[in-house]
Coordinates of C-alpha atoms in Angstrom, one line a residue:
M1 CA -3.7 -10.0 -21.8
R2 CA 0.0 -10.6 -22.4
L3 CA 1.9 -12.6 -19.8
E4 CA 4.8 -13.5 -22.0
D5 CA 6.8 -10.7 -20.5
G6 CA 7.2 -12.8 -17.4
H7 CA 10.3 -14.6 -18.9
Q8 CA 12.5 -12.6 -16.5
L9 CA 10.6 -13.8 -13.4
R10 CA 10.7 -17.4 -14.8
R11 CA 14.4 -17.2 -15.4
D12 CA 15.1 -15.9 -11.9
G13 CA 12.9 -18.6 -10.4
T14 CA 11.1 -16.1 -8.3
G15 CA 7.7 -16.4 -10.0
R16 CA 8.1 -19.5 -12.3
G17 CA 5.1 -21.4 -11.1
L18 CA 2.7 -18.4 -10.9
I19 CA 3.7 -17.1 -14.4
Q20 CA 3.4 -20.5 -16.0
Y21 CA 0.0 -21.0 -14.4
L22 CA -1.3 -17.5 -15.5
D23 CA 0.2 -17.9 -19.0
S24 CA -1.3 -21.3 -19.8
Y25 CA -4.3 -22.7 -17.9
V26 CA -5.7 -19.3 -16.7
R27 CA -5.5 -17.8 -20.2
E28 CA -7.7 -20.6 -21.5
V29 CA -10.2 -20.3 -18.7
L30 CA -10.6 -16.6 -19.2
H31 CA -11.5 -17.1 -22.9
A32 CA -14.1 -19.8 -22.1
R33 CA -17.8 -19.0 -22.2
S34 CA -19.4 -18.7 -18.7
A35 CA -22.2 -16.9 -16.9
E36 CA -21.6 -13.2 -16.3
Q37 CA -21.3 -13.6 -12.5
V38 CA -18.8 -16.5 -12.9
R39 CA -16.9 -14.5 -15.5
R40 CA -16.5 -11.5 -13.2
A41 CA -15.3 -13.7 -10.3
L42 CA -12.7 -15.3 -12.6
F43 CA -11.4 -12.0 -13.8
S44 CA -11.2 -10.7 -10.3
T45 CA -9.3 -13.8 -9.1
V46 CA -6.8 -13.6 -12.0
A47 CA -6.4 -9.9 -11.3
E48 CA -5.3 -10.8 -7.8
G49 CA -2.8 -13.4 -9.2
T50 CA -1.4 -10.8 -11.6
L51 CA -1.1 -8.3 -8.8
L52 CA 0.9 -11.0 -6.9
A53 CA 3.2 -11.3 -10.0
A54 CA 3.7 -7.6 -10.0
R55 CA 4.7 -7.6 -6.3
M56 CA 7.1 -10.4 -7.0
G57 CA 8.6 -8.4 -9.9
H58 CA 9.0 -5.4 -7.6
D59 CA 10.7 -7.4 -4.9
S60 CA 13.0 -8.9 -7.6
G61 CA 13.9 -5.4 -8.9
H62 CA 12.3 -5.8 -12.3
H63 CA 10.4 -2.6 -12.2
G64 CA 9.5 -2.2 -15.9
L65 CA 8.0 -5.7 -15.8
T66 CA 6.2 -4.8 -12.5
Q67 CA 4.5 -1.8 -14.1
R68 CA 3.2 -3.9 -17.0
Y69 CA 1.8 -6.5 -14.6
F70 CA 0.2 -3.7 -12.5
V71 CA -1.6 -2.3 -15.6
Q72 CA -2.7 -5.8 -16.6
A73 CA -4.1 -6.4 -13.1
L74 CA -5.9 -3.1 -13.2
R75 CA -7.5 -3.9 -16.6
L76 CA -8.6 -7.4 -15.3
A77 CA -10.1 -5.8 -12.2
Q78 CA -11.9 -3.3 -14.4
T79 CA -13.4 -6.1 -16.5
A80 CA -14.5 -7.8 -13.3
E81 CA -16.0 -4.5 -12.2
D82 CA -14.1 -4.9 -8.9
R83 CA -13.4 -1.3 -7.8
R84 CA -12.1 -2.3 -4.4
L85 CA -9.4 -4.5 -6.0
A86 CA -8.6 -1.8 -8.5
G87 CA -8.0 0.5 -5.5
S88 CA -5.6 -2.0 -4.0
I89 CA -3.7 -2.2 -7.2
L90 CA -3.4 1.6 -7.5
S91 CA -2.2 1.6 -3.9
A92 CA 0.5 -0.9 -4.8
M93 CA 1.5 1.2 -7.8
N94 CA 1.8 4.2 -5.4
L95 CA 4.3 2.3 -3.3
Q96 CA 6.4 1.4 -6.3
A97 CA 6.4 4.9 -7.6
T98 CA 7.5 6.2 -4.2
F99 CA 10.3 3.6 -4.1
L100 CA 11.5 4.7 -7.6
G101 CA 11.5 8.4 -6.6
R102 CA 8.5 9.4 -8.7
F103 CA 6.8 11.2 -5.9
T104 CA 4.4 13.4 -7.8
E105 CA 3.2 10.3 -9.7
A106 CA 2.9 8.4 -6.4
A107 CA 0.7 11.2 -4.9
N108 CA -1.5 11.1 -8.0
L109 CA -1.9 7.3 -7.8
A110 CA -3.1 7.6 -4.3
R111 CA -5.6 10.2 -5.3
A112 CA -6.6 8.1 -8.3
A113 CA -7.3 5.2 -5.8
L114 CA -9.6 7.5 -3.9
L115 CA -11.3 8.8 -7.0
G116 CA -11.7 5.4 -8.7
T117 CA -13.2 3.7 -5.7
E118 CA -15.7 6.3 -4.7
R119 CA -18.9 4.8 -3.3
H120 CA -17.1 1.4 -3.1
R121 CA -14.3 2.0 -0.5
T122 CA -14.5 1.4 3.2
A123 CA -13.2 3.8 5.9
T124 CA -10.0 1.6 6.2
M125 CA -9.3 1.8 2.5
T126 CA -9.8 5.6 2.5
A127 CA -7.5 6.1 5.4
Q128 CA -4.8 3.9 3.8
S129 CA -5.0 5.9 0.5
R130 CA -4.7 9.1 2.4
A131 CA -1.7 7.8 4.3
M132 CA -0.1 6.7 1.0
E133 CA -0.7 10.2 -0.4
A134 CA 0.9 11.7 2.7
R135 CA 4.0 9.6 2.2
A136 CA 4.5 10.9 -1.3
L137 CA 3.8 14.5 -0.3
A138 CA 6.4 14.2 2.5
R139 CA 9.0 13.1 0.0
L140 CA 8.1 16.2 -2.1
G141 CA 8.6 18.3 1.0
E142 CA 5.0 19.5 1.0
E143 CA 4.6 19.6 4.8
A144 CA 1.2 21.4 4.9
S145 CA -0.5 19.0 2.4
C146 CA 1.2 16.0 4.0
S147 CA -0.1 17.0 7.4
A148 CA -3.6 17.5 6.1
A149 CA -3.6 14.1 4.4
L150 CA -2.4 12.5 7.7
S151 CA -5.1 14.3 9.6
K152 CA -7.8 13.0 7.3
A153 CA -6.4 9.5 7.5
T154 CA -6.6 9.6 11.3
S155 CA -10.2 10.9 11.5
I156 CA -11.4 8.4 8.9
L157 CA -9.7 5.5 10.6
D158 CA -11.7 6.3 13.7
R159 CA -14.7 5.1 11.7
Q160 CA -13.1 1.8 10.9
N161 CA -15.4 -1.2 10.7
T162 CA -13.3 -4.3 9.9
S163 CA -16.3 -6.4 9.1
E164 CA -16.8 -4.3 6.0
D165 CA -13.2 -4.5 4.9
P166 CA -11.8 -6.8 2.2
E167 CA -9.2 -9.2 3.6
S168 CA -6.3 -7.5 1.8
I169 CA -6.7 -4.3 3.9
N170 CA -7.1 -5.9 7.3
Y171 CA -3.5 -5.1 8.2
F172 CA -4.1 -1.4 8.2
D173 CA -4.8 -0.4 11.8
N174 CA -3.7 2.3 14.2
A175 CA -0.2 0.7 14.5
E176 CA 0.2 0.8 10.8
L177 CA -1.0 4.4 10.6
S178 CA 1.6 5.3 13.3
A179 CA 4.2 3.8 11.1
E180 CA 3.1 6.0 8.2
F181 CA 3.3 9.1 10.5
G182 CA 6.9 8.0 11.3
H183 CA 7.8 7.6 7.7
C184 CA 6.4 11.1 6.9
F185 CA 8.1 12.9 9.8
R186 CA 11.4 11.2 9.0
D187 CA 11.2 12.5 5.3
L188 CA 10.1 15.9 6.5
K189 CA 13.3 16.1 8.7
Q190 CA 11.4 16.0 12.0
P191 CA 13.3 13.2 13.8
G192 CA 11.7 13.8 17.1
Q193 CA 8.2 13.2 15.8
A194 CA 9.4 10.3 13.7
T195 CA 10.9 8.6 16.7
A196 CA 7.7 9.0 18.7
Y197 CA 5.5 7.5 16.0
A198 CA 7.9 4.7 15.1
E199 CA 8.0 3.7 18.8
L200 CA 4.2 4.0 19.0
C201 CA 3.9 1.6 16.0
L202 CA 6.3 -0.9 17.4
G203 CA 4.7 -0.8 20.8
G204 CA 1.3 -1.7 19.2
T205 CA 2.5 -4.9 17.5
D206 CA 3.0 -8.4 18.7
G207 CA 6.0 -9.2 16.6
S208 CA 4.2 -11.5 14.2
Y209 CA 4.6 -9.4 11.1
I210 CA 8.3 -9.1 10.6
R211 CA 8.4 -7.2 7.3
S212 CA 6.1 -4.3 8.5
D213 CA 7.9 -4.1 11.8
F214 CA 11.3 -4.1 10.1
F215 CA 10.5 -0.9 8.1
A216 CA 9.2 0.8 11.2
T217 CA 12.4 -0.2 13.0
M218 CA 14.4 1.3 10.2
V219 CA 12.5 4.6 10.5
L220 CA 13.2 4.5 14.3
A221 CA 16.9 3.9 13.7
D222 CA 17.1 6.7 11.0
S223 CA 15.4 9.1 13.3
L224 CA 17.5 8.4 16.3
L225 CA 20.7 8.9 14.3
D226 CA 19.3 12.1 12.9
R227 CA 18.7 13.3 16.4
G228 CA 22.3 12.4 17.3
T229 CA 21.2 10.2 20.2
G230 CA 22.7 7.0 18.8
L231 CA 21.0 3.6 18.7
P232 CA 19.7 2.0 21.9
R233 CA 21.0 -1.4 22.8
R234 CA 17.8 -3.1 21.7
L235 CA 18.4 -1.9 18.1
G236 CA 22.2 -1.8 18.0
R237 CA 22.8 -5.3 19.5
T238 CA 19.9 -7.3 18.3
R239 CA 20.5 -9.3 15.2
P240 CA 17.4 -9.8 13.1
Q241 CA 16.3 -13.4 12.9
T242 CA 15.5 -14.9 9.6
P243 CA 11.8 -15.9 9.6
T244 CA 10.6 -19.2 8.1
R245 CA 7.8 -17.2 6.6
V246 CA 7.6 -13.5 6.1
R247 CA 4.1 -12.0 6.3
P248 CA 4.1 -8.6 4.8
M249 CA 0.7 -7.5 6.2
R250 CA -1.1 -7.7 9.5
R251 CA -4.0 -10.1 8.7
V252 CA -5.5 -9.7 12.1
P253 CA -6.0 -6.1 13.3
H254 CA -3.9 -5.3 16.3
R255 CA -5.2 -2.1 17.7
V256 CA -3.1 0.5 19.4
P257 CA -4.2 1.1 23.0
G258 CA -6.6 3.9 23.7
P259 CA -4.2 6.6 24.9
S260 CA -2.0 6.1 21.8
R261 CA -5.0 6.4 19.5
S262 CA -5.8 9.7 21.1
L263 CA -2.3 10.9 20.3
L264 CA -2.9 10.1 16.7
R265 CA -6.2 12.0 16.7
N266 CA -4.9 15.0 18.5
H267 CA -1.6 15.5 16.6
H268 CA -2.9 17.8 13.8
R269 CA -6.2 18.9 15.2
G270 CA -6.9 22.5 14.2
R271 CA -3.5 22.9 12.7
L272 CA -4.3 23.1 9.0
P273 CA -8.0 23.8 8.6
G274 CA -9.3 23.0 5.2
A275 CA -6.0 22.1 3.7
G276 CA -7.1 18.5 3.0
D277 CA -10.3 19.6 1.3
Q278 CA -8.7 20.4 -2.1
P279 CA -10.4 18.8 -5.1
P280 CA -8.5 16.0 -6.9
S281 CA -5.8 17.4 -9.1
L282 CA -6.4 17.4 -12.9
A283 CA -3.5 15.0 -13.2
A284 CA -5.1 12.6 -10.7
Q285 CA -8.4 12.8 -12.6
R286 CA -6.7 12.1 -15.9
L287 CA -4.7 9.2 -14.4
T288 CA -7.9 7.6 -13.0
A289 CA -9.7 7.9 -16.3
S290 CA -6.8 6.5 -18.3
L291 CA -6.2 3.5 -15.9
L292 CA -9.8 2.6 -14.9
Y293 CA -11.9 3.6 -17.9
A294 CA -9.6 2.9 -20.9

């Protein structure tokens, strides 16, 4: 494992403590002799720390460095035989690829997350991966495939059992899925639908998770402007407050009320039969093999 590449994060000050910790003490611990169960737990924990470094690199705009940390984190998770964590890392890689405009790669990363975590993922993890796939497909303009992926995400999330979920995925609930619908419809140039789902998401939150709600608000603003209706006062006149602590994920599930959940379920029902049952693409299979089994 090479962590020397973190000099940019150290210089910026954004990840100094974490990088120094991973590059010194943690490196020695990983090379120490220990029982197999302890060794796996150590590698899994360090993989989480390396994933955090990757996220910090992404937020700082160091995308080449971010990709290297993602790959390191994935290899650590593989050594730990922690398939769920590997799926979370692939999901984060999907988000970066989408941000950088690599939409085909992003779709394949989401599919790789599904393929690589088979028999290990929960319903929530599956729904989140399907939603990430849909986001990438929307940016590619593939409406039918995007719609099918969203439909699968909705039906799978109905089977959600949060007691089975790892803590890192607890944020993904019906409000979050509504936000993903909004993103997709905005990118598919369907501002009416995007507005409805962005409002559905924001109506199902308690305002505690500012970062997630900020992106949903931007989708709502974009969609209202695309419709030519202008921004309502609550968006146009409200200045965002700077939080003392930004929490990027909903740690406590905040369920959308029953009638709104039925709207999610019914949106695509019967519209695209079988479109989501395509086998994983060859590119996704190769990507999974190269990342998880190298």
